[in-house]
JSON list of C-alpha atoms in Angstrom, two decimals:
[
{"chain": "A", "resi": 1, "resn": "MET", "atom": "CA", "xyz": [-46.38, -2.23, -24.24]},
{"chain": "A", "resi": 2, "resn": "ALA", "atom": "CA", "xyz": [-43.99, 0.67, -23.61]},
{"chain": "A", "resi": 3, "resn": "SER", "atom": "CA", "xyz": [-41.93, 0.95, -20.46]},
{"chain": "A", "resi": 4, "resn": "THR", "atom": "CA", "xyz": [-42.90, 3.64, -17.94]},
{"chain": "A", "resi": 5, "resn": "ALA", "atom": "CA", "xyz": [-39.51, 3.58, -16.23]},
{"chain": "A", "resi": 6, "resn": "PRO", "atom": "CA", "xyz": [-37.40, 6.70, -16.58]},
{"chain": "A", "resi": 7, "resn": "ALA", "atom": "CA", "xyz": [-34.59, 6.38, -19.06]},
{"chain": "A", "resi": 8, "resn": "VAL", "atom": "CA", "xyz": [-31.14, 6.87, -17.48]},
{"chain": "A", "resi": 9, "resn": "GLY", "atom": "CA", "xyz": [-27.67, 7.14, -19.00]},
{"chain": "A", "resi": 10, "resn": "LEU", "atom": "CA", "xyz": [-26.12, 5.80, -22.17]},
{"chain": "A", "resi": 11, "resn": "GLY", "atom": "CA", "xyz": [-28.20, 2.68, -22.67]},
{"chain": "A", "resi": 12, "resn": "SER", "atom": "CA", "xyz": [-31.45, 4.60, -22.40]},
{"chain": "A", "resi": 13, "resn": "LYS", "atom": "CA", "xyz": [-31.41, 5.62, -26.07]},
{"chain": "A", "resi": 14, "resn": "LYS", "atom": "CA", "xyz": [-31.50, 1.99, -27.16]},
{"chain": "A", "resi": 15, "resn": "ARG", "atom": "CA", "xyz": [-34.33, 1.23, -24.72]},
{"chain": "A", "resi": 16, "resn": "LYS", "atom": "CA", "xyz": [-36.36, 4.24, -25.90]},
{"chain": "A", "resi": 17, "resn": "THR", "atom": "CA", "xyz": [-36.00, 3.13, -29.52]},
{"chain": "A", "resi": 18, "resn": "ALA", "atom": "CA", "xyz": [-37.01, -0.44, -28.67]},
{"chain": "A", "resi": 19, "resn": "ALA", "atom": "CA", "xyz": [-39.97, 0.73, -26.59]},
{"chain": "A", "resi": 20, "resn": "SER", "atom": "CA", "xyz": [-41.19, 3.03, -29.33]},
{"chain": "A", "resi": 21, "resn": "ALA", "atom": "CA", "xyz": [-40.90, 0.20, -31.87]},
{"chain": "A", "resi": 22, "resn": "GLY", "atom": "CA", "xyz": [-43.41, -1.82, -29.87]},
{"chain": "A", "resi": 23, "resn": "LYS", "atom": "CA", "xyz": [-40.89, -4.26, -28.36]},
{"chain": "A", "resi": 24, "resn": "PRO", "atom": "CA", "xyz": [-40.82, -4.88, -24.63]},
{"chain": "A", "resi": 25, "resn": "SER", "atom": "CA", "xyz": [-38.05, -2.87, -22.97]},
{"chain": "A", "resi": 26, "resn": "ASP", "atom": "CA", "xyz": [-36.47, -5.98, -21.37]},
{"chain": "A", "resi": 27, "resn": "SER", "atom": "CA", "xyz": [-35.59, -7.37, -24.81]},
{"chain": "A", "resi": 28, "resn": "VAL", "atom": "CA", "xyz": [-32.59, -5.02, -25.16]},
{"chain": "A", "resi": 29, "resn": "ARG", "atom": "CA", "xyz": [-31.51, -5.11, -21.53]},
{"chain": "A", "resi": 30, "resn": "VAL", "atom": "CA", "xyz": [-28.36, -6.79, -20.34]},
{"chain": "A", "resi": 31, "resn": "LEU", "atom": "CA", "xyz": [-30.14, -8.06, -17.24]},
{"chain": "A", "resi": 32, "resn": "GLN", "atom": "CA", "xyz": [-33.70, -9.29, -17.53]},
{"chain": "A", "resi": 33, "resn": "ARG", "atom": "CA", "xyz": [-36.27, -8.16, -14.99]},
{"chain": "A", "resi": 34, "resn": "GLU", "atom": "CA", "xyz": [-36.89, -11.74, -13.77]},
{"chain": "A", "resi": 35, "resn": "SER", "atom": "CA", "xyz": [-33.15, -12.34, -13.31]},
{"chain": "A", "resi": 36, "resn": "LEU", "atom": "CA", "xyz": [-32.91, -9.15, -11.27]},
{"chain": "A", "resi": 37, "resn": "ARG", "atom": "CA", "xyz": [-35.80, -10.31, -9.08]},
{"chain": "A", "resi": 38, "resn": "GLN", "atom": "CA", "xyz": [-34.10, -13.66, -8.48]},
{"chain": "A", "resi": 39, "resn": "LEU", "atom": "CA", "xyz": [-30.84, -11.92, -7.61]},
{"chain": "A", "resi": 40, "resn": "LEU", "atom": "CA", "xyz": [-32.58, -9.55, -5.23]},
{"chain": "A", "resi": 41, "resn": "SER", "atom": "CA", "xyz": [-34.46, -12.41, -3.56]},
{"chain": "A", "resi": 42, "resn": "GLN", "atom": "CA", "xyz": [-31.12, -14.14, -2.91]},
{"chain": "A", "resi": 43, "resn": "ILE", "atom": "CA", "xyz": [-29.65, -10.99, -1.37]},
{"chain": "A", "resi": 44, "resn": "VAL", "atom": "CA", "xyz": [-32.68, -9.82, 0.63]},
{"chain": "A", "resi": 45, "resn": "PRO", "atom": "CA", "xyz": [-35.23, -12.64, 0.66]},
{"chain": "A", "resi": 46, "resn": "ASP", "atom": "CA", "xyz": [-37.81, -10.96, 2.90]},
{"chain": "A", "resi": 47, "resn": "GLU", "atom": "CA", "xyz": [-37.92, -7.59, 1.12]},
{"chain": "A", "resi": 48, "resn": "ARG", "atom": "CA", "xyz": [-40.09, -6.41, -1.73]},
{"chain": "A", "resi": 49, "resn": "VAL", "atom": "CA", "xyz": [-38.64, -3.99, -4.25]},
{"chain": "A", "resi": 50, "resn": "ASP", "atom": "CA", "xyz": [-40.66, -1.23, -5.85]},
{"chain": "A", "resi": 51, "resn": "PRO", "atom": "CA", "xyz": [-41.03, -1.57, -9.65]},
{"chain": "A", "resi": 52, "resn": "LEU", "atom": "CA", "xyz": [-39.44, 1.86, -10.13]},
{"chain": "A", "resi": 53, "resn": "VAL", "atom": "CA", "xyz": [-36.40, 0.69, -8.13]},
{"chain": "A", "resi": 54, "resn": "GLU", "atom": "CA", "xyz": [-36.23, -2.43, -10.31]},
{"chain": "A", "resi": 55, "resn": "ALA", "atom": "CA", "xyz": [-36.32, -0.27, -13.43]},
{"chain": "A", "resi": 56, "resn": "PHE", "atom": "CA", "xyz": [-33.60, 1.98, -12.00]},
{"chain": "A", "resi": 57, "resn": "LEU", "atom": "CA", "xyz": [-31.36, -1.00, -11.14]},
{"chain": "A", "resi": 58, "resn": "LEU", "atom": "CA", "xyz": [-31.86, -2.39, -14.65]},
{"chain": "A", "resi": 59, "resn": "ASP", "atom": "CA", "xyz": [-30.86, 0.98, -16.11]},
{"chain": "A", "resi": 60, "resn": "VAL", "atom": "CA", "xyz": [-27.79, 1.15, -13.89]},
{"chain": "A", "resi": 61, "resn": "ALA", "atom": "CA", "xyz": [-26.74, -2.36, -14.96]},
{"chain": "A", "resi": 62, "resn": "ASP", "atom": "CA", "xyz": [-27.21, -1.45, -18.62]},
{"chain": "A", "resi": 63, "resn": "ASP", "atom": "CA", "xyz": [-25.27, 1.80, -18.24]},
{"chain": "A", "resi": 64, "resn": "PHE", "atom": "CA", "xyz": [-22.44, -0.01, -16.46]},
{"chain": "A", "resi": 65, "resn": "VAL", "atom": "CA", "xyz": [-22.12, -2.61, -19.21]},
{"chain": "A", "resi": 66, "resn": "ASP", "atom": "CA", "xyz": [-22.37, 0.09, -21.90]},
{"chain": "A", "resi": 67, "resn": "SER", "atom": "CA", "xyz": [-19.59, 2.16, -20.33]},
{"chain": "A", "resi": 68, "resn": "VAL", "atom": "CA", "xyz": [-17.31, -0.84, -19.74]},
{"chain": "A", "resi": 69, "resn": "VAL", "atom": "CA", "xyz": [-17.74, -2.10, -23.29]},
{"chain": "A", "resi": 70, "resn": "ALA", "atom": "CA", "xyz": [-17.28, 1.37, -24.78]},
{"chain": "A", "resi": 71, "resn": "PHE", "atom": "CA", "xyz": [-14.03, 1.97, -22.91]},
{"chain": "A", "resi": 72, "resn": "ALA", "atom": "CA", "xyz": [-12.79, -1.56, -23.60]},
{"chain": "A", "resi": 73, "resn": "CYS", "atom": "CA", "xyz": [-13.38, -0.89, -27.30]},
{"chain": "A", "resi": 74, "resn": "LYS", "atom": "CA", "xyz": [-11.25, 2.24, -26.99]},
{"chain": "A", "resi": 75, "resn": "LEU", "atom": "CA", "xyz": [-8.52, 0.13, -25.38]},
{"chain": "A", "resi": 76, "resn": "ALA", "atom": "CA", "xyz": [-8.72, -2.38, -28.23]},
{"chain": "A", "resi": 77, "resn": "ALA", "atom": "CA", "xyz": [-8.47, 0.45, -30.76]},
{"chain": "A", "resi": 78, "resn": "HIS", "atom": "CA", "xyz": [-5.47, 1.78, -28.86]},
{"chain": "A", "resi": 79, "resn": "ARG", "atom": "CA", "xyz": [-3.85, -1.63, -29.29]},
{"chain": "A", "resi": 80, "resn": "LYS", "atom": "CA", "xyz": [-4.58, -1.19, -33.01]},
{"chain": "A", "resi": 81, "resn": "SER", "atom": "CA", "xyz": [-6.91, -4.18, -32.95]},
{"chain": "A", "resi": 82, "resn": "ASP", "atom": "CA", "xyz": [-10.41, -4.50, -34.34]},
{"chain": "A", "resi": 83, "resn": "THR", "atom": "CA", "xyz": [-11.22, -7.34, -31.91]},
{"chain": "A", "resi": 84, "resn": "LEU", "atom": "CA", "xyz": [-12.40, -6.76, -28.37]},
{"chain": "A", "resi": 85, "resn": "GLU", "atom": "CA", "xyz": [-10.57, -9.16, -26.06]},
{"chain": "A", "resi": 86, "resn": "VAL", "atom": "CA", "xyz": [-11.06, -10.16, -22.46]},
{"chain": "A", "resi": 87, "resn": "LYS", "atom": "CA", "xyz": [-7.87, -8.38, -21.44]},
{"chain": "A", "resi": 88, "resn": "ASP", "atom": "CA", "xyz": [-9.38, -5.06, -22.57]},
{"chain": "A", "resi": 89, "resn": "ILE", "atom": "CA", "xyz": [-12.39, -5.48, -20.30]},
{"chain": "A", "resi": 90, "resn": "VAL", "atom": "CA", "xyz": [-10.30, -6.82, -17.41]},
{"chain": "A", "resi": 91, "resn": "LEU", "atom": "CA", "xyz": [-7.88, -3.92, -17.68]},
{"chain": "A", "resi": 92, "resn": "HIS", "atom": "CA", "xyz": [-10.68, -1.36, -17.62]},
{"chain": "A", "resi": 93, "resn": "LEU", "atom": "CA", "xyz": [-12.41, -3.03, -14.66]},
{"chain": "A", "resi": 94, "resn": "GLU", "atom": "CA", "xyz": [-9.15, -3.20, -12.69]},
{"chain": "A", "resi": 95, "resn": "ARG", "atom": "CA", "xyz": [-8.03, 0.36, -13.39]},
{"chain": "A", "resi": 96, "resn": "ALA", "atom": "CA", "xyz": [-11.29, 2.31, -13.47]},
{"chain": "A", "resi": 97, "resn": "TRP", "atom": "CA", "xyz": [-13.51, 0.31, -11.13]},
{"chain": "A", "resi": 98, "resn": "ASP", "atom": "CA", "xyz": [-10.88, -1.38, -8.92]},
{"chain": "A", "resi": 99, "resn": "MET", "atom": "CA", "xyz": [-12.52, -4.74, -9.62]},
{"chain": "A", "resi": 100, "resn": "VAL", "atom": "CA", "xyz": [-10.41, -7.89, -9.78]},
{"chain": "A", "resi": 101, "resn": "LEU", "atom": "CA", "xyz": [-12.17, -10.78, -11.45]},
{"chain": "A", "resi": 102, "resn": "PRO", "atom": "CA", "xyz": [-11.05, -14.17, -10.13]},
{"chain": "A", "resi": 103, "resn": "GLY", "atom": "CA", "xyz": [-9.58, -16.23, -12.93]},
{"chain": "A", "resi": 104, "resn": "PHE", "atom": "CA", "xyz": [-9.03, -13.18, -15.12]},
{"chain": "A", "resi": 105, "resn": "GLU", "atom": "CA", "xyz": [-6.19, -11.47, -13.29]},
{"chain": "A", "resi": 106, "resn": "THR", "atom": "CA", "xyz": [-3.53, -9.97, -15.47]},
{"chain": "A", "resi": 107, "resn": "GLU", "atom": "CA", "xyz": [-0.85, -12.58, -16.00]},
{"chain": "A", "resi": 108, "resn": "GLU", "atom": "CA", "xyz": [2.09, -10.26, -15.78]},
{"chain": "A", "resi": 109, "resn": "LEU", "atom": "CA", "xyz": [3.08, -8.64, -12.53]},
{"chain": "A", "resi": 110, "resn": "ARG", "atom": "CA", "xyz": [3.74, -5.02, -13.23]},
{"chain": "A", "resi": 111, "resn": "GLU", "atom": "CA", "xyz": [6.45, -3.37, -11.22]},
{"chain": "A", "resi": 112, "resn": "PHE", "atom": "CA", "xyz": [5.20, -0.34, -9.38]},
{"chain": "A", "resi": 113, "resn": "LYS", "atom": "CA", "xyz": [7.51, 2.61, -9.75]},
{"chain": "A", "resi": 114, "resn": "PRO", "atom": "CA", "xyz": [6.71, 5.47, -7.45]},
{"chain": "A", "resi": 115, "resn": "PRO", "atom": "CA", "xyz": [6.38, 8.77, -9.23]},
{"chain": "A", "resi": 116, "resn": "PRO", "atom": "CA", "xyz": [9.50, 10.95, -9.31]},
{"chain": "A", "resi": 117, "resn": "GLU", "atom": "CA", "xyz": [7.92, 13.34, -6.82]},
{"chain": "A", "resi": 118, "resn": "ALA", "atom": "CA", "xyz": [7.79, 10.57, -4.23]},
{"chain": "A", "resi": 119, "resn": "ARG", "atom": "CA", "xyz": [11.48, 9.77, -4.73]},
{"chain": "A", "resi": 120, "resn": "ALA", "atom": "CA", "xyz": [12.42, 13.45, -4.44]},
{"chain": "A", "resi": 121, "resn": "HIS", "atom": "CA", "xyz": [10.33, 13.75, -1.28]},
{"chain": "A", "resi": 122, "resn": "LYS", "atom": "CA", "xyz": [12.06, 10.73, 0.26]},
{"chain": "A", "resi": 123, "resn": "LYS", "atom": "CA", "xyz": [15.46, 12.23, -0.57]},
{"chain": "A", "resi": 124, "resn": "ARG", "atom": "CA", "xyz": [14.52, 15.54, 1.06]},
{"chain": "A", "resi": 125, "resn": "MET", "atom": "CA", "xyz": [13.24, 13.74, 4.14]},
{"chain": "A", "resi": 126, "resn": "ALA", "atom": "CA", "xyz": [16.49, 11.75, 4.39]},
{"chain": "A", "resi": 127, "resn": "ASP", "atom": "CA", "xyz": [18.45, 15.03, 4.17]},
{"chain": "A", "resi": 128, "resn": "VAL", "atom": "CA", "xyz": [16.31, 16.52, 6.94]},
{"chain": "A", "resi": 129, "resn": "ARG", "atom": "CA", "xyz": [16.90, 13.43, 9.14]},
{"chain": "A", "resi": 130, "resn": "ARG", "atom": "CA", "xyz": [20.66, 13.67, 8.56]},
{"chain": "A", "resi": 131, "resn": "ALA", "atom": "CA", "xyz": [20.65, 17.38, 9.44]},
{"chain": "A", "resi": 132, "resn": "LEU", "atom": "CA", "xyz": [18.66, 16.69, 12.61]},
{"chain": "A", "resi": 133, "resn": "ALA", "atom": "CA", "xyz": [21.00, 13.86, 13.59]},
{"chain": "A", "resi": 134, "resn": "SER", "atom": "CA", "xyz": [24.11, 16.02, 13.08]},
{"chain": "A", "resi": 135, "resn": "ALA", "atom": "CA", "xyz": [22.53, 18.89, 15.07]},
{"chain": "A", "resi": 136, "resn": "ALA", "atom": "CA", "xyz": [21.68, 16.47, 17.89]},
{"chain": "A", "resi": 137, "resn": "ALA", "atom": "CA", "xyz": [25.26, 15.12, 17.85]},
{"chain": "A", "resi": 138, "resn": "ALA", "atom": "CA", "xyz": [26.68, 18.67, 18.03]},
{"chain": "A", "resi": 139, "resn": "GLU", "atom": "CA", "xyz": [24.35, 19.49, 20.92]},
{"chain": "A", "resi": 140, "resn": "ALA", "atom": "CA", "xyz": [25.44, 16.34, 22.74]},
{"chain": "A", "resi": 141, "resn": "GLU", "atom": "CA", "xyz": [29.11, 17.29, 22.28]},
{"chain": "A", "resi": 142, "resn": "THR", "atom": "CA", "xyz": [28.44, 20.76, 23.70]},
{"chain": "A", "resi": 143, "resn": "VAL", "atom": "CA", "xyz": [26.65, 19.32, 26.73]},
{"chain": "A", "resi": 144, "resn": "LEU", "atom": "CA", "xyz": [29.49, 16.84, 27.35]},
{"chain": "A", "resi": 145, "resn": "ALA", "atom": "CA", "xyz": [32.09, 19.60, 27.06]},
{"chain": "A", "resi": 146, "resn": "ARG", "atom": "CA", "xyz": [30.22, 21.76, 29.61]},
{"chain": "A", "resi": 147, "resn": "GLU", "atom": "CA", "xyz": [29.93, 18.85, 32.02]},
{"chain": "A", "resi": 148, "resn": "LYS", "atom": "CA", "xyz": [33.62, 18.13, 31.66]},
{"chain": "A", "resi": 149, "resn": "GLU", "atom": "CA", "xyz": [34.47, 21.79, 32.39]},
{"chain": "A", "resi": 150, "resn": "ARG", "atom": "CA", "xyz": [32.28, 21.70, 35.51]},
{"chain": "A", "resi": 151, "resn": "GLU", "atom": "CA", "xyz": [34.00, 18.54, 36.75]},
{"chain": "A", "resi": 152, "resn": "GLU", "atom": "CA", "xyz": [37.43, 20.09, 36.21]},
{"chain": "A", "resi": 153, "resn": "GLU", "atom": "CA", "xyz": [36.39, 23.22, 38.11]},
{"chain": "A", "resi": 154, "resn": "LYS", "atom": "CA", "xyz": [35.05, 21.07, 40.97]},
{"chain": "A", "resi": 155, "resn": "GLU", "atom": "CA", "xyz": [38.40, 19.31, 41.18]},
{"chain": "A", "resi": 156, "resn": "LYS", "atom": "CA", "xyz": [40.15, 22.71, 41.43]},
{"chain": "A", "resi": 157, "resn": "GLY", "atom": "CA", "xyz": [37.95, 23.67, 44.38]},
{"chain": "A", "resi": 158, "resn": "ASP", "atom": "CA", "xyz": [34.99, 25.41, 42.82]},
{"chain": "A", "resi": 159, "resn": "PRO", "atom": "CA", "xyz": [31.96, 23.35, 44.02]},
{"chain": "A", "resi": 160, "resn": "GLU", "atom": "CA", "xyz": [29.41, 25.33, 42.02]},
{"chain": "A", "resi": 161, "resn": "GLY", "atom": "CA", "xyz": [31.42, 25.28, 38.82]},
{"chain": "A", "resi": 162, "resn": "ASP", "atom": "CA", "xyz": [30.97, 29.00, 38.21]},
{"chain": "A", "resi": 163, "resn": "GLY", "atom": "CA", "xyz": [34.58, 30.02, 38.87]},
{"chain": "A", "resi": 164, "resn": "ALA", "atom": "CA", "xyz": [33.64, 32.14, 41.94]},
{"chain": "A", "resi": 165, "resn": "GLU", "atom": "CA", "xyz": [35.67, 30.09, 44.46]},
{"chain": "A", "resi": 166, "resn": "GLY", "atom": "CA", "xyz": [38.84, 30.49, 42.46]},
{"chain": "A", "resi": 167, "resn": "ALA", "atom": "CA", "xyz": [38.19, 34.24, 42.24]},
{"chain": "A", "resi": 168, "resn": "LYS", "atom": "CA", "xyz": [37.81, 34.47, 46.06]},
{"chain": "A", "resi": 169, "resn": "LEU", "atom": "CA", "xyz": [41.12, 32.67, 46.56]},
{"chain": "A", "resi": 170, "resn": "ASP", "atom": "CA", "xyz": [42.83, 35.00, 44.09]},
{"chain": "A", "resi": 171, "resn": "ALA", "atom": "CA", "xyz": [41.37, 38.05, 45.88]},
{"chain": "A", "resi": 172, "resn": "SER", "atom": "CA", "xyz": [42.55, 36.84, 49.31]},
{"chain": "A", "resi": 173, "resn": "LYS", "atom": "CA", "xyz": [46.08, 36.24, 47.94]},
{"chain": "A", "resi": 174, "resn": "ALA", "atom": "CA", "xyz": [46.11, 39.75, 46.50]},
{"chain": "A", "resi": 175, "resn": "ASP", "atom": "CA", "xyz": [45.04, 41.21, 49.89]},
{"chain": "A", "resi": 176, "resn": "ALA", "atom": "CA", "xyz": [47.77, 39.21, 51.68]},
{"chain": "A", "resi": 177, "resn": "ASP", "atom": "CA", "xyz": [50.40, 40.42, 49.20]},
{"chain": "A", "resi": 178, "resn": "ALA", "atom": "CA", "xyz": [49.27, 44.02, 49.59]},
{"chain": "A", "resi": 179, "resn": "SER", "atom": "CA", "xyz": [49.71, 43.99, 53.37]}
]
């Protein structure tokens, strides 16, 4: 009996061939239909799932396994090995799918080196902070110098610190000398 479910993704070619050969489509699946039903009943016990949704989930599971195995085989070939090892699959799942499998973590702790752009950015930001700090220090010195000048002028008799009082005294002395 041939499957009526739509074929999806990489694993669909194998399922089409098996269905056309007269075999049931579940015989080449990674996850059997009954196992999927048990899993779904554990997750959502009170819900019923449409047979088309079941077929789609089975196709997705098959495609996922096909893609993981295919890429893990490429990793094994990159290692110049003709044997697929657990570390190939674990590496692909960690890097591509961000999945960490308990008990199969990579044994070595890899040091994370930030890309050179990040280091250059941090250096530029430190330079900007230094420039801002030196500008703020120069501004503070200028403000302190102005305040000191004002205090000195107040001590000389100029209460406003604008030099006008001293100018009035000088003008009155000049008038007294002229008379």
